[in-house]
Amino acid sequence: MKSFSTLLCVLLMALGPAAWADVSRDQAAAVAQQVSGARVLAVEMTERGGRPVWRVKVLSARGEVKVILIDAASGRVL
């Protein structure tokens, strides 16, 4: 059920970004996990180009640490 709700959240954010302004920390983590297939290690708010973004650190199955930026207003991956 958790996977379904995560997928539903991602789809809703992709289809209607204007309705999803102010993406939460949990939503940003779900998006990053869905697009990367990796385990979320940390989520923090930062800025990029004067706009708020979520910086999501993930750990891949190969042991690689990556950072995924999620727009805090739309939920889109940057």
XYZ file of N, CA, C and O in Angstrom:
312
model
N 0.820 -1.193 0.000
C 0.000 0.000 0.000
C 0.868 1.262 0.000
O 0.521 2.231 -0.623
N 2.010 1.212 0.725
C 2.896 2.377 0.774
C 3.447 2.695 -0.612
O 3.528 3.850 -0.991
N 3.803 1.652 -1.370
C 4.332 1.871 -2.718
C 3.278 2.499 -3.609
O 3.574 3.378 -4.411
N 2.036 2.051 -3.447
C 0.948 2.601 -4.241
C 0.744 4.074 -3.923
O 0.604 4.895 -4.824
N 0.734 4.422 -2.641
C 0.521 5.814 -2.273
C 1.689 6.695 -2.721
O 1.487 7.836 -3.116
N 2.898 6.162 -2.688
C 4.062 6.902 -3.174
C 3.940 7.149 -4.670
O 4.156 8.270 -5.139
N 3.580 6.122 -5.404
C 3.414 6.260 -6.852
C 2.300 7.248 -7.168
O 2.441 8.090 -8.057
N 1.200 7.162 -6.446
C 0.084 8.079 -6.656
C 0.517 9.518 -6.402
O 0.195 10.424 -7.170
N 1.280 9.731 -5.341
C 1.785 11.065 -5.024
C 2.660 11.610 -6.153
O 2.521 12.750 -6.565
N 3.542 10.773 -6.659
C 4.431 11.182 -7.751
C 3.627 11.523 -8.998
O 3.873 12.537 -9.653
N 2.664 10.706 -9.322
C 1.837 10.958 -10.505
C 1.028 12.242 -10.368
O 0.928 13.022 -11.316
N 0.441 12.463 -9.211
C -0.320 13.686 -9.004
C 0.553 14.927 -9.110
O 0.136 15.939 -9.665
N 1.770 14.843 -8.585
C 2.677 15.989 -8.689
C 3.094 16.232 -10.129
O 3.254 17.366 -10.552
N 3.254 15.184 -10.906
C 3.654 15.341 -12.303
C 2.511 15.904 -13.145
O 2.736 16.683 -14.061
N 1.287 15.515 -12.836
C 0.141 15.945 -13.631
C -0.371 17.327 -13.263
O -0.952 18.011 -14.084
N -0.188 17.743 -12.047
C -0.730 19.029 -11.629
C 0.201 19.805 -10.740
O -0.099 20.019 -9.582
N 1.338 20.250 -11.258
C 2.319 20.922 -10.413
C 1.799 22.189 -9.746
O 2.211 22.504 -8.645
N 0.887 22.917 -10.376
C 0.390 24.145 -9.770
C -0.403 23.855 -8.496
O -0.432 24.656 -7.571
N -1.056 22.712 -8.447
C -1.843 22.351 -7.273
C -0.961 21.851 -6.133
O -1.447 21.681 -5.022
N 0.319 21.612 -6.391
C 1.198 21.031 -5.379
C 2.271 22.020 -4.936
O 3.399 21.641 -4.670
N 1.932 23.276 -4.856
C 2.897 24.249 -4.361
C 3.260 23.907 -2.919
O 2.452 23.354 -2.178
N 4.463 24.243 -2.547
C 4.962 23.957 -1.202
C 5.006 22.453 -0.926
O 4.315 21.940 -0.057
N 5.821 21.776 -1.674
C 6.021 20.336 -1.531
C 6.667 20.059 -0.174
O 7.632 20.715 0.201
N 6.136 19.095 0.549
C 6.656 18.777 1.878
C 7.952 17.974 1.785
O 8.295 17.426 0.730
N 8.613 17.860 2.910
C 9.845 17.060 3.014
C 9.557 15.606 2.629
O 10.306 14.994 1.882
N 8.460 15.062 3.130
C 8.115 13.670 2.834
C 7.797 13.465 1.358
O 8.154 12.448 0.769
N 7.111 14.425 0.754
C 6.804 14.329 -0.669
C 8.083 14.382 -1.506
O 8.226 13.636 -2.475
N 8.995 15.260 -1.140
C 10.266 15.355 -1.857
C 11.054 14.057 -1.733
O 11.637 13.576 -2.713
N 11.063 13.470 -0.544
C 11.751 12.196 -0.337
C 11.122 11.101 -1.191
O 11.828 10.289 -1.789
N 9.792 11.086 -1.266
C 9.091 10.073 -2.062
C 9.415 10.208 -3.546
O 9.647 9.214 -4.239
N 9.458 11.437 -4.037
C 9.794 11.669 -5.441
C 11.222 11.198 -5.732
O 11.463 10.481 -6.709
N 12.161 11.582 -4.883
C 13.561 11.196 -5.088
C 13.730 9.684 -5.038
O 14.452 9.104 -5.857
N 13.053 9.039 -4.104
C 13.138 7.584 -3.995
C 12.546 6.918 -5.231
O 13.109 5.970 -5.766
N 11.426 7.451 -5.703
C 10.754 6.871 -6.876
C 11.612 6.993 -8.134
O 11.733 6.035 -8.889
N 12.228 8.144 -8.358
C 13.005 8.334 -9.584
C 14.357 7.643 -9.541
O 14.904 7.294 -10.580
N 14.892 7.439 -8.338
C 16.229 6.851 -8.236
C 16.221 5.372 -7.877
O 17.183 4.660 -8.163
N 15.170 4.927 -7.213
C 15.142 3.553 -6.732
C 16.107 3.321 -5.585
O 16.408 2.189 -5.231
N 16.592 4.399 -5.010
C 17.596 4.315 -3.948
C 16.972 4.645 -2.593
O 15.860 5.147 -2.513
N 17.721 4.377 -1.535
C 17.276 4.640 -0.175
C 17.593 6.088 0.197
O 18.715 6.557 0.002
N 16.605 6.780 0.724
C 16.786 8.176 1.119
C 17.559 8.237 2.435
O 17.195 7.580 3.411
N 18.633 9.020 2.446
C 19.455 9.188 3.630
C 19.135 10.474 4.381
O 19.118 10.492 5.610
N 18.912 11.563 3.640
C 18.674 12.862 4.268
C 17.930 13.780 3.317
O 18.059 13.659 2.100
N 17.159 14.691 3.900
C 16.416 15.688 3.119
C 16.585 17.025 3.824
O 16.359 17.129 5.031
N 16.980 18.039 3.060
C 17.107 19.372 3.651
C 16.697 20.430 2.640
O 16.840 20.249 1.439
N 16.183 21.543 3.156
C 15.780 22.666 2.313
C 16.995 23.535 2.033
O 17.816 23.781 2.920
N 17.115 23.974 0.774
C 18.195 24.877 0.380
C 17.665 25.762 -0.740
O 16.465 25.745 -1.022
N 18.531 26.520 -1.381
C 18.134 27.378 -2.499
C 18.998 27.101 -3.711
O 20.169 26.741 -3.587
N 18.401 27.271 -4.863
C 19.128 27.160 -6.130
C 18.552 28.224 -7.055
O 17.359 28.205 -7.350
N 19.388 29.135 -7.477
C 18.926 30.214 -8.341
C 17.877 31.093 -7.679
O 16.989 31.597 -8.346
N 17.971 31.238 -6.362
C 17.027 32.071 -5.643
C 15.691 31.405 -5.356
O 14.795 32.042 -4.815
N 15.545 30.144 -5.716
C 14.294 29.410 -5.486
C 14.522 28.312 -4.463
O 15.581 27.685 -4.449
N 13.526 28.036 -3.625
C 13.678 26.967 -2.644
C 13.633 25.590 -3.296
O 12.807 25.343 -4.178
N 14.545 24.726 -2.896
C 14.589 23.348 -3.391
C 14.861 22.415 -2.220
O 15.444 22.805 -1.213
N 14.404 21.185 -2.366
C 14.749 20.135 -1.422
C 15.982 19.425 -1.951
O 16.026 19.045 -3.115
N 16.978 19.260 -1.103
C 18.199 18.525 -1.434
C 18.064 17.156 -0.779
O 18.064 17.039 0.452
N 17.895 16.125 -1.612
C 17.653 14.775 -1.101
C 18.882 13.915 -1.380
O 19.263 13.733 -2.542
N 19.501 13.415 -0.333
C 20.669 12.548 -0.462
C 20.179 11.106 -0.429
O 19.424 10.713 0.468
N 20.585 10.302 -1.447
C 20.155 8.909 -1.540
C 21.357 7.986 -1.638
O 22.439 8.395 -2.059
N 21.143 6.723 -1.259
C 22.170 5.690 -1.315
C 21.692 4.599 -2.260
O 20.668 3.957 -2.007
N 22.437 4.380 -3.361
C 22.051 3.371 -4.347
C 22.416 1.969 -3.855
O 23.169 1.808 -2.881
N 21.896 0.963 -4.540
C 22.192 -0.429 -4.201
C 23.682 -0.735 -4.366
O 24.207 -1.646 -3.727
N 24.373 0.036 -5.202
C 25.819 -0.137 -5.415
C 26.660 0.575 -4.362
O 27.881 0.557 -4.412
N 25.989 1.273 -3.451
C 26.706 1.988 -2.403
C 27.104 3.400 -2.785
O 27.891 4.028 -2.086
N 26.571 3.914 -3.880
C 26.884 5.270 -4.324
C 25.933 6.266 -3.677
O 24.720 6.054 -3.647
N 26.472 7.349 -3.168
C 25.659 8.420 -2.607
C 25.452 9.465 -3.691
O 26.407 9.906 -4.329
N 24.187 9.839 -3.907
C 23.842 10.836 -4.914
C 22.944 11.880 -4.287
O 22.271 11.625 -3.290
N 22.912 13.065 -4.890
C 22.043 14.142 -4.434
C 21.052 14.455 -5.547
O 21.439 14.635 -6.706
N 19.785 14.494 -5.180
C 18.711 14.815 -6.125
C 18.047 16.088 -5.628
O 17.681 16.188 -4.455
N 17.903 17.067 -6.511
C 17.251 18.322 -6.153
C 15.804 18.290 -6.630
O 15.533 17.970 -7.788
N 14.890 18.644 -5.717
C 13.466 18.656 -6.007
C 12.970 20.093 -5.811
O 13.166 20.680 -4.738
N 12.324 20.644 -6.838
C 11.758 21.991 -6.727
C 10.703 21.993 -5.630
O 9.774 21.186 -5.649
N 10.826 22.893 -4.668
C 9.935 22.922 -3.507
C 8.541 23.434 -3.853
O 7.594 23.212 -3.115
N 8.394 24.125 -4.984
C 7.090 24.629 -5.376
C 6.326 23.641 -6.251
O 5.129 23.457 -6.089
N 7.027 22.962 -7.160
C 6.338 22.099 -8.126
C 6.513 20.607 -7.857
O 5.732 19.800 -8.348
N 7.571 20.225 -7.142
C 7.841 18.807 -6.918
C 8.592 18.149 -8.050
O 8.800 16.940 -8.037
N 9.039 18.924 -8.998
C 9.773 18.366 -10.138
C 11.249 18.184 -9.812
O 11.836 18.967 -9.070
N 11.838 17.164 -10.416
C 13.270 16.910 -10.251
C 14.026 17.930 -11.091
O 13.712 18.169 -12.250
N 15.047 18.534 -10.489
C 15.874 19.517 -11.219
C 17.140 18.874 -11.734
O 17.591 17.892 -11.273
